[in-house]
Short mmCIF file of C-alpha atoms in Angstrom, two decimals:
data_model
loop_
_atom_site.label_atom_id
_atom_site.label_comp_id
_atom_site.label_asym_id
_atom_site.label_seq_id
_atom_site.Cartn_x
_atom_site.Cartn_y
_atom_site.Cartn_z
CA MET J 1 30.97 -33.46 94.58
CA LYS J 2 31.40 -32.17 91.06
CA VAL J 3 30.38 -35.60 89.75
CA LEU J 4 27.16 -35.41 91.65
CA ILE J 5 26.45 -31.89 90.36
CA ILE J 6 27.18 -32.93 86.78
CA PHE J 7 25.03 -36.05 87.20
CA ALA J 8 22.20 -33.92 88.58
CA LEU J 9 22.48 -31.46 85.67
CA LEU J 10 22.40 -34.36 83.18
CA CYS J 11 19.30 -35.70 84.83
CA VAL J 12 17.65 -32.28 84.72
CA ALA J 13 18.63 -31.83 81.05
CA LEU J 14 17.35 -35.29 80.05
CA SER J 15 14.09 -34.79 81.95
CA ALA J 16 13.61 -31.35 80.32
CA ARG J 17 14.27 -32.83 76.88
CA ALA J 18 11.89 -35.68 77.50
CA ALA J 19 9.23 -33.19 78.60
CA ALA J 20 9.76 -31.14 75.40
CA VAL J 21 8.97 -34.02 73.02
CA PRO J 22 5.16 -34.24 73.74
CA VAL J 23 4.90 -30.52 73.18
CA GLU J 24 6.18 -30.92 69.62
CA SER J 25 3.79 -33.80 68.95
CA ASP J 26 0.90 -31.65 70.27
CA ALA J 27 1.94 -28.89 67.89
CA VAL J 28 1.89 -31.34 65.00
CA ALA J 29 -1.52 -32.49 65.94
CA VAL J 30 -2.77 -28.92 65.98
CA GLU J 31 -1.39 -28.27 62.57
CA GLU J 32 -3.05 -31.42 61.21
CA THR J 33 -6.34 -30.40 62.79
CA LYS J 34 -6.11 -26.97 61.20
CA SER J 35 -5.41 -28.43 57.75
CA ALA J 36 -8.45 -30.72 57.88
CA PRO J 37 -10.98 -27.99 56.94
CA GLU J 38 -8.88 -27.08 53.91
CA GLU J 39 -9.17 -30.62 52.65
CA ALA J 40 -12.92 -30.57 53.26
CA VAL J 41 -13.24 -27.38 51.17
CA GLU J 42 -11.42 -28.99 48.27
CA VAL J 43 -13.80 -31.97 48.39
CA GLU J 44 -16.91 -29.72 48.44
CA ALA J 45 -15.89 -27.58 45.43
CA PRO J 46 -16.77 -30.10 42.63
CA ALA J 47 -20.26 -30.51 44.11
CA ALA J 48 -20.88 -26.78 43.55
CA GLU J 49 -19.76 -27.12 39.91
CA GLU J 50 -22.06 -30.08 39.35
CA LYS J 51 -25.06 -28.03 40.45
CA LEU J 52 -24.21 -25.21 37.98
CA SER J 53 -26.24 -26.88 35.23
CA ASP J 54 -29.32 -26.74 37.49
CA ALA J 55 -29.27 -22.93 37.50
CA PRO J 56 -31.87 -21.12 35.32
CA GLY J 57 -30.55 -20.46 31.80
CA VAL J 58 -27.54 -22.78 32.20
CA PHE J 59 -27.36 -25.95 30.15
CA SER J 60 -25.08 -28.94 30.12
CA GLU J 61 -23.39 -30.04 26.87
CA ASP J 62 -26.13 -32.56 26.24
CA GLU J 63 -28.82 -29.95 26.93
CA ASN J 64 -27.15 -27.50 24.62
CA ALA J 65 -27.14 -30.14 21.85
CA ALA J 66 -30.85 -30.72 22.42
CA VAL J 67 -31.54 -26.97 22.15
CA GLU J 68 -29.64 -26.78 18.89
CA VAL J 69 -31.62 -29.66 17.47
CA ALA J 70 -34.90 -28.12 18.57
CA ALA J 71 -33.91 -24.81 16.95
CA ALA J 72 -33.10 -26.44 13.61
CA PRO J 73 -36.76 -26.80 12.43
CA LYS J 74 -37.34 -23.08 13.15
CA GLU J 75 -34.31 -22.14 11.05
CA LYS J 76 -35.49 -24.45 8.31
CA ALA J 77 -39.00 -22.97 8.44
CA ALA J 78 -37.54 -19.47 8.00
CA ARG J 79 -36.06 -20.54 4.65
CA ARG J 80 -39.46 -21.26 3.02
CA PHE J 81 -39.93 -19.18 -0.09
CA CYS J 82 -41.50 -19.02 -3.59
CA PRO J 83 -39.28 -19.51 -6.62
CA ASP J 84 -38.63 -16.68 -9.05
CA GLY J 85 -41.70 -15.87 -11.14
CA TRP J 86 -44.15 -17.04 -8.48
CA PHE J 87 -46.40 -14.89 -6.26
CA SER J 88 -46.70 -15.59 -2.55
CA TYR J 89 -50.11 -15.57 -0.84
CA GLN J 90 -51.28 -17.33 2.33
CA SER J 91 -48.47 -19.91 2.50
CA LYS J 92 -48.86 -20.77 -1.21
CA CYS J 93 -47.00 -19.86 -4.40
CA TYR J 94 -48.93 -18.86 -7.54
CA MET J 95 -47.88 -18.45 -11.16
CA PHE J 96 -49.94 -16.96 -13.97
CA VAL J 97 -49.17 -18.66 -17.30
CA ASN J 98 -50.13 -16.34 -20.18
CA THR J 99 -49.84 -19.00 -22.90
CA PRO J 100 -53.36 -20.33 -23.73
CA ARG J 101 -53.85 -24.10 -23.37
CA SER J 102 -56.76 -26.48 -22.94
CA TRP J 103 -57.76 -27.28 -19.36
CA PHE J 104 -56.01 -30.64 -19.47
CA GLY J 105 -52.92 -29.09 -21.13
CA ALA J 106 -52.86 -26.41 -18.47
CA GLU J 107 -53.00 -28.98 -15.63
CA GLU J 108 -50.23 -31.01 -17.26
CA HIS J 109 -48.07 -27.89 -17.52
CA CYS J 110 -48.64 -27.08 -13.83
CA ASN J 111 -47.72 -30.70 -12.92
CA GLU J 112 -44.42 -30.29 -14.74
CA LEU J 113 -43.72 -27.33 -12.44
CA GLY J 114 -44.56 -29.38 -9.34
CA ALA J 115 -47.92 -27.64 -8.99
CA SER J 116 -51.57 -27.96 -10.02
CA LEU J 117 -54.27 -25.63 -11.33
CA ALA J 118 -55.31 -23.19 -8.62
CA SER J 119 -58.32 -23.69 -6.39
CA ALA J 120 -60.30 -21.04 -4.50
CA SER J 121 -61.34 -22.09 -1.02
CA SER J 122 -62.54 -18.64 0.09
CA SER J 123 -63.70 -15.29 -1.23
CA PRO J 124 -60.36 -13.55 -0.48
CA GLU J 125 -58.45 -16.31 -2.30
CA TYR J 126 -60.73 -16.01 -5.38
CA ARG J 127 -60.31 -12.23 -5.40
CA TYR J 128 -56.53 -12.73 -5.31
CA LEU J 129 -56.74 -15.03 -8.36
CA GLN J 130 -58.79 -12.34 -10.10
CA GLN J 131 -56.20 -9.73 -9.20
CA ILE J 132 -53.23 -11.55 -10.71
CA THR J 133 -55.33 -12.30 -13.81
CA ARG J 134 -56.12 -8.59 -14.22
CA THR J 135 -52.42 -7.80 -13.67
CA ALA J 136 -51.73 -9.96 -16.70
CA ASN J 137 -54.39 -8.01 -18.69
CA ARG J 138 -56.51 -11.10 -19.10
CA ALA J 139 -60.31 -11.36 -18.64
CA THR J 140 -60.39 -15.11 -18.01
CA ALA J 141 -58.14 -17.95 -16.84
CA TRP J 142 -58.47 -21.64 -16.15
CA ILE J 143 -58.67 -22.67 -12.51
CA GLY J 144 -58.72 -26.19 -11.02
CA GLY J 145 -62.44 -26.89 -10.77
CA PHE J 146 -63.92 -29.77 -12.83
CA TYR J 147 -67.09 -31.86 -12.98
CA LEU J 148 -66.93 -35.64 -12.50
CA GLN J 149 -69.72 -38.13 -11.87
CA GLY J 150 -72.24 -35.56 -10.76
CA THR J 151 -69.92 -33.54 -8.50
CA TRP J 152 -67.84 -30.40 -8.87
CA MET J 153 -64.40 -30.75 -7.25
CA TRP J 154 -60.92 -29.23 -7.22
CA ILE J 155 -58.06 -30.94 -9.03
CA ASP J 156 -55.83 -30.51 -5.94
CA ARG J 157 -58.36 -32.64 -3.99
CA SER J 158 -59.31 -29.84 -1.58
CA GLY J 159 -62.97 -29.74 -0.66
CA MET J 160 -65.29 -27.41 -2.56
CA TYR J 161 -66.88 -25.79 0.47
CA TYR J 162 -66.86 -22.30 -1.06
CA THR J 163 -68.68 -21.66 -4.36
CA ASN J 164 -68.96 -18.48 -6.39
CA TRP J 165 -70.82 -19.23 -9.58
CA TYR J 166 -71.52 -16.29 -11.92
CA SER J 167 -73.52 -18.57 -14.23
CA GLN J 168 -73.44 -22.28 -14.90
CA SER J 169 -73.85 -24.11 -18.21
CA THR J 170 -74.68 -27.81 -18.60
CA ALA J 171 -72.01 -29.54 -16.54
CA THR J 172 -71.86 -32.78 -18.55
CA SER J 173 -70.64 -31.03 -21.69
CA ASN J 174 -68.96 -28.06 -19.96
CA SER J 175 -67.08 -29.75 -17.20
CA CYS J 176 -64.12 -27.40 -16.67
CA MET J 177 -64.04 -24.17 -14.67
CA TYR J 178 -62.57 -20.75 -15.44
CA LEU J 179 -62.58 -17.47 -13.50
CA GLN J 180 -63.57 -14.05 -14.71
CA SER J 181 -61.23 -11.26 -13.65
CA ALA J 182 -63.83 -8.44 -13.55
CA VAL J 183 -64.58 -7.29 -10.01
CA GLY J 184 -67.73 -8.90 -8.65
CA GLN J 185 -67.87 -11.68 -11.27
CA GLY J 186 -67.65 -15.30 -10.18
CA TRP J 187 -66.45 -18.34 -12.09
CA ARG J 188 -68.12 -20.10 -14.99
CA ASN J 189 -67.77 -23.43 -16.76
CA CYS J 190 -67.15 -24.39 -20.40
CA GLY J 191 -65.79 -27.15 -22.57
CA CYS J 192 -62.33 -28.36 -21.45
CA GLY J 193 -60.85 -28.01 -24.96
CA GLY J 194 -61.05 -24.21 -24.93
CA GLN J 195 -57.72 -22.33 -25.01
CA LEU J 196 -57.22 -20.05 -22.02
CA PRO J 197 -54.35 -18.79 -19.89
CA PHE J 198 -54.20 -20.39 -16.43
CA ILE J 199 -52.96 -20.16 -12.85
CA CYS J 200 -50.76 -22.75 -11.17
CA VAL J 201 -50.30 -23.13 -7.43
CA HIS J 202 -48.13 -25.10 -4.99
CA ASN J 203 -47.40 -24.90 -1.26
CA TYR J 204 -44.29 -23.21 0.16
CA ARG J 205 -41.10 -25.19 -0.36
CA CYS J 206 -37.98 -25.26 1.83
#
């Protein structure tokens, strides 16, 4: 009788143990199912970082390099200046040379300085040339106008669209131009061998 009872208990115990095994496997399956969203979140995170460069005001490393290159010309432009002894006016540098020379000697001296005799393309520019001549206590100064083959032109090759003659002598024998510093007086012409102070000009340099 005891043997039957023991056998019955063993059967019950074995059947209960066998029934418990699927429960554990189900629990594992639930845990695996719960962990799946966490893995999905980890996969999605890099995609958000990749879109960061698309946000306004945010640049990738390549874009930052392009911005730095684009900014370089602006920084370089900010360094433009006139050397010591030169006056700045309308993106140009001017120097008044008080030592009298012939017109050709004056142009040669300006060339040695990387410049040329000054031209006047407008009334304000001519008045500025008069002003720096008066500042040097001079009444006259060579400028870059000259007569060649029936035409008056500027030595710096700019067009002579503005004219301000005070009086004009025979151009064939008086083919070089000088300014008069008195207010209201225009330029005149005379022989190129005359000895006068002069004004040199060059564009801004970096």
